[in-house]
GROMACS .gro file of C-alpha atoms in nm:
model
  210
    1MET     CA    1   3.469  -0.124  -4.518
    2LEU     CA    2   3.657  -0.070  -4.244
    3GLN     CA    3   3.786  -0.370  -4.286
    4ASP     CA    4   3.912  -0.219  -4.639
    5LYS     CA    5   4.028   0.058  -4.421
    6TRP     CA    6   4.260  -0.157  -4.208
    7ILE     CA    7   4.416  -0.336  -4.538
    8GLU     CA    8   4.487  -0.030  -4.691
    9PHE     CA    9   4.681   0.115  -4.396
   10ALA     CA   10   4.836  -0.189  -4.347
   11VAL     CA   11   4.974  -0.179  -4.705
   12GLU     CA   12   5.108   0.143  -4.690
   13LEU     CA   13   5.264   0.064  -4.363
   14GLN     CA   14   5.434  -0.215  -4.582
   15SER     CA   15   5.584  -0.026  -4.875
   16LEU     CA   16   5.695   0.244  -4.610
   17ALA     CA   17   5.883   0.015  -4.412
   18GLN     CA   18   5.993  -0.188  -4.744
   19ALA     CA   19   6.168   0.134  -4.931
   20GLY     CA   20   6.292   0.210  -4.585
   21LEU     CA   21   6.498  -0.142  -4.576
   22ALA     CA   22   6.589  -0.088  -4.937
   23TYR     CA   23   6.722   0.266  -4.897
   24GLY     CA   24   6.819   0.299  -4.469
   25LYS     CA   25   7.173   0.267  -4.343
   26ASP     CA   26   7.143   0.302  -3.959
   27VAL     CA   27   7.105  -0.047  -3.810
   28TYR     CA   28   6.869   0.106  -3.512
   29ASP     CA   29   6.623   0.257  -3.805
   30LEU     CA   30   6.641  -0.084  -4.019
   31GLU     CA   31   6.509  -0.313  -3.691
   32ARG     CA   32   6.242  -0.013  -3.632
   33TYR     CA   33   6.184  -0.098  -4.003
   34THR     CA   34   6.177  -0.470  -4.004
   35ARG     CA   35   5.932  -0.434  -3.651
   36ILE     CA   36   5.670  -0.208  -3.867
   37ARG     CA   37   5.640  -0.419  -4.162
   38GLU     CA   38   5.565  -0.749  -3.900
   39ILE     CA   39   5.346  -0.507  -3.723
   40ALA     CA   40   5.175  -0.471  -4.080
   41ALA     CA   41   5.178  -0.846  -4.190
   42GLU     CA   42   5.014  -0.908  -3.831
   43MET     CA   43   4.711  -0.601  -3.910
   44ILE     CA   44   4.659  -0.811  -4.204
   45ALA     CA   45   4.636  -1.183  -4.039
   46CYS     CA   46   4.415  -0.963  -3.805
   47LYS     CA   47   4.221  -0.901  -4.038
   48SER     CA   48   4.158  -1.135  -4.252
   49ASP     CA   49   4.142  -1.539  -4.296
   50ILE     CA   50   4.473  -1.602  -4.390
   51PRO     CA   51   4.726  -1.754  -4.122
   52LEU     CA   52   5.017  -1.517  -4.035
   53GLU     CA   53   5.273  -1.677  -4.139
   54LYS     CA   54   5.119  -1.717  -4.508
   55VAL     CA   55   5.099  -1.320  -4.495
   56LYS     CA   56   5.457  -1.312  -4.419
   57ASN     CA   57   5.547  -1.565  -4.698
   58LEU     CA   58   5.328  -1.323  -4.933
   59PHE     CA   59   5.443  -0.966  -4.764
   60CYS     CA   60   5.765  -0.966  -4.634
   61ASN     CA   61   6.022  -1.102  -4.834
   62GLU     CA   62   6.056  -0.872  -5.097
   63THR     CA   63   6.301  -0.696  -5.084
   64GLY     CA   64   6.386  -0.308  -5.326
   65TYR     CA   65   6.109  -0.122  -5.347
   66GLN     CA   66   5.788  -0.226  -5.349
   67THR     CA   67   5.634  -0.250  -5.672
   68PRO     CA   68   5.269  -0.457  -5.779
   69LYS     CA   69   5.251  -0.793  -5.897
   70VAL     CA   70   5.132  -0.798  -6.291
   71ASP     CA   71   4.858  -1.084  -6.383
   72THR     CA   72   4.679  -1.157  -6.743
   73ARG     CA   73   4.407  -1.237  -6.806
   74ALA     CA   74   4.255  -1.333  -7.226
   75ALA     CA   75   3.948  -1.285  -7.304
   76VAL     CA   76   3.841  -1.523  -7.637
   77PHE     CA   77   3.536  -1.555  -7.764
   78LYS     CA   78   3.370  -1.839  -8.029
   79GLU     CA   79   3.067  -1.742  -8.215
   80GLY     CA   80   2.968  -1.463  -7.978
   81LYS     CA   81   3.012  -1.655  -7.692
   82ILE     CA   82   3.341  -1.634  -7.442
   83LEU     CA   83   3.564  -1.866  -7.292
   84LEU     CA   84   3.608  -1.936  -6.971
   85VAL     CA   85   3.803  -2.268  -6.700
   86HIS     CA   86   3.692  -2.443  -6.478
   87GLU     CA   87   3.888  -2.438  -6.177
   88LYS     CA   88   3.984  -2.744  -5.918
   89ASN     CA   89   3.811  -2.548  -5.664
   90GLY     CA   90   3.432  -2.540  -5.864
   91THR     CA   91   3.466  -2.148  -5.956
   92TRP     CA   92   3.509  -2.046  -6.298
   93SER     CA   93   3.725  -1.758  -6.428
   94LEU     CA   94   3.934  -1.616  -6.773
   95PRO     CA   95   4.199  -1.810  -6.861
   96GLY     CA   96   4.548  -1.609  -6.633
   97GLY     CA   97   4.779  -1.628  -6.391
   98TRP     CA   98   5.128  -1.392  -6.278
   99CYS     CA   99   5.329  -1.253  -6.560
  100ASP     CA  100   5.682  -1.451  -6.540
  101VAL     CA  101   5.996  -1.256  -6.530
  102ASN     CA  102   6.092  -1.368  -6.865
  103GLN     CA  103   5.795  -1.277  -6.994
  104SER     CA  104   5.649  -0.989  -7.204
  105VAL     CA  105   5.243  -0.934  -7.140
  106ALA     CA  106   5.168  -1.069  -7.487
  107GLU     CA  107   5.368  -1.382  -7.386
  108ASN     CA  108   5.259  -1.503  -7.055
  109THR     CA  109   4.920  -1.442  -7.168
  110VAL     CA  110   4.948  -1.696  -7.501
  111LYS     CA  111   5.134  -1.914  -7.234
  112GLU     CA  112   4.878  -1.943  -6.982
  113THR     CA  113   4.584  -1.948  -7.169
  114LEU     CA  114   4.802  -2.309  -7.360
  115GLU     CA  115   4.881  -2.414  -6.998
  116GLU     CA  116   4.504  -2.396  -6.851
  117THR     CA  117   4.323  -2.565  -7.199
  118LEU     CA  118   4.589  -2.858  -7.176
  119GLU     CA  119   4.808  -3.158  -7.050
  120GLU     CA  120   4.906  -3.273  -7.412
  121ALA     CA  121   4.732  -3.045  -7.690
  122GLY     CA  122   4.560  -2.694  -7.584
  123LEU     CA  123   4.422  -2.343  -7.709
  124ASN     CA  124   4.710  -2.176  -7.916
  125VAL     CA  125   4.583  -1.819  -7.867
  126LYS     CA  126   4.724  -1.450  -8.090
  127PRO     CA  127   4.680  -1.096  -7.858
  128VAL     CA  128   4.570  -0.852  -8.040
  129ARG     CA  129   4.375  -0.604  -7.825
  130MET     CA  130   4.448  -0.480  -7.517
  131ILE     CA  131   4.113  -0.436  -7.341
  132ALA     CA  132   4.217  -0.306  -6.965
  133VAL     CA  133   4.462  -0.261  -6.727
  134GLN     CA  134   4.292  -0.290  -6.376
  135ASP     CA  135   4.442  -0.213  -6.052
  136ARG     CA  136   4.311  -0.531  -5.886
  137ASN     CA  137   4.205  -0.401  -5.518
  138LYS     CA  138   3.943  -0.117  -5.745
  139HIS     CA  139   3.767  -0.433  -5.834
  140ASN     CA  140   3.787  -0.767  -5.717
  141ASP     CA  141   3.770  -0.899  -5.385
  142PRO     CA  142   3.832  -0.960  -5.089
  143PRO     CA  143   4.148  -0.703  -5.115
  144TYR     CA  144   4.500  -0.857  -5.146
  145ALA     CA  145   4.782  -0.757  -4.867
  146TYR     CA  146   5.009  -0.617  -5.234
  147GLY     CA  147   4.894  -0.471  -5.486
  148ILE     CA  148   4.861  -0.621  -5.848
  149VAL     CA  149   4.737  -0.497  -6.169
  150LYS     CA  150   4.522  -0.712  -6.366
  151VAL     CA  151   4.591  -0.699  -6.780
  152PHE     CA  152   4.304  -0.834  -6.974
  153ILE     CA  153   4.354  -0.907  -7.391
  154LEU     CA  154   4.128  -0.985  -7.655
  155CYS     CA  155   4.254  -1.303  -7.796
  156GLU     CA  156   4.225  -1.521  -8.152
  157VAL     CA  157   4.217  -1.911  -8.139
  158ILE     CA  158   4.462  -2.014  -8.376
  159SER     CA  159   4.444  -2.374  -8.328
  160GLY     CA  160   4.425  -2.692  -8.068
  161ALA     CA  161   4.141  -2.867  -7.841
  162PHE     CA  162   4.148  -2.852  -7.379
  163THR     CA  163   4.228  -3.181  -7.265
  164GLU     CA  164   4.186  -3.171  -6.830
  165ASN     CA  165   4.506  -3.083  -6.659
  166ILE     CA  166   4.626  -3.042  -6.282
  167GLU     CA  167   4.453  -2.660  -6.302
  168THR     CA  168   4.116  -2.677  -6.493
  169THR     CA  169   3.923  -2.931  -6.523
  170GLU     CA  170   3.659  -2.814  -6.823
  171ILE     CA  171   3.648  -2.551  -7.023
  172ARG     CA  172   3.322  -2.385  -7.170
  173TYR     CA  173   3.164  -2.087  -7.345
  174PHE     CA  174   2.946  -1.867  -7.233
  175GLY     CA  175   2.686  -1.588  -7.406
  176LYS     CA  176   2.597  -1.242  -7.216
  177GLU     CA  177   2.325  -1.435  -7.031
  178GLU     CA  178   2.470  -1.759  -6.936
  179ILE     CA  179   2.797  -1.594  -6.695
  180PRO     CA  180   2.788  -1.870  -6.430
  181GLU     CA  181   2.731  -1.710  -6.070
  182ASN     CA  182   3.027  -1.940  -5.893
  183LEU     CA  183   3.319  -1.725  -6.046
  184ALA     CA  184   3.641  -1.676  -5.897
  185LEU     CA  185   3.619  -1.339  -5.776
  186GLU     CA  186   3.948  -1.270  -5.692
  187LYS     CA  187   4.020  -1.375  -6.068
  188THR     CA  188   3.736  -1.247  -6.223
  189ASN     CA  189   3.381  -1.109  -6.165
  190LYS     CA  190   3.134  -1.028  -6.383
  191GLU     CA  191   3.162  -0.658  -6.431
  192GLN     CA  192   3.494  -0.777  -6.625
  193ILE     CA  193   3.374  -1.071  -6.800
  194GLN     CA  194   3.135  -0.767  -6.936
  195MET     CA  195   3.371  -0.565  -7.021
  196CYS     CA  196   3.541  -0.780  -7.207
  197PHE     CA  197   3.228  -0.863  -7.392
  198LYS     CA  198   3.212  -0.461  -7.519
  199ALA     CA  199   3.574  -0.473  -7.615
  200ASN     CA  200   3.534  -0.786  -7.855
  201GLU     CA  201   3.139  -0.633  -8.032
  202ALA     CA  202   3.316  -0.262  -7.996
  203LYS     CA  203   3.506  -0.187  -8.372
  204HIS     CA  204   3.719   0.097  -8.220
  205TRP     CA  205   3.788  -0.011  -7.870
  206GLU     CA  206   3.966   0.240  -7.620
  207THR     CA  207   4.240   0.104  -7.370
  208GLN     CA  208   4.086   0.129  -7.032
  209PHE     CA  209   4.308   0.173  -6.700
  210ASP     CA  210   4.191   0.298  -6.371
   0.00000   0.00000   0.00000
């Protein structure tokens, strides 16, 4: 819990420093904001297993007002079972990824599902319902040094079949009681998968949001 608080403090310092760099005018203040942002990155590196240079790449390269990134996840069902993709590192997750700047949430969900289930042919899906909009750091471990909004979309398969590719080694449909223990918790946890099951089974689902 204390480590989580340290990360919260560092994230807030980073956000304040970046806003100062974006809108400050005084050259001495800009130097101070730069150093505050560096200190925030050092705090993250000290309280996590992430190398300082990687933290700086994630933490200190953006300009303008600090805003969260967007991650989209597709919930695809077949005969009451949910689709999970097997990552190269041996963990399972819902198909998805960062939302590209030129893609809407729906378009990105379709694109990421296709990319994670194909090389030459994959699953083409149709988004049908928004399940939830979540603050990632309220739900997933480990906490990240920047804000992420996770959007879960219920999708229907239109066509396609899986082919092993550079991101995933297989896909599989799992029942409620079959969810694997080795989930990629930074992307998808059991609570989120169970939420997707509830949304799929509900006649009238209200979008969940933090």
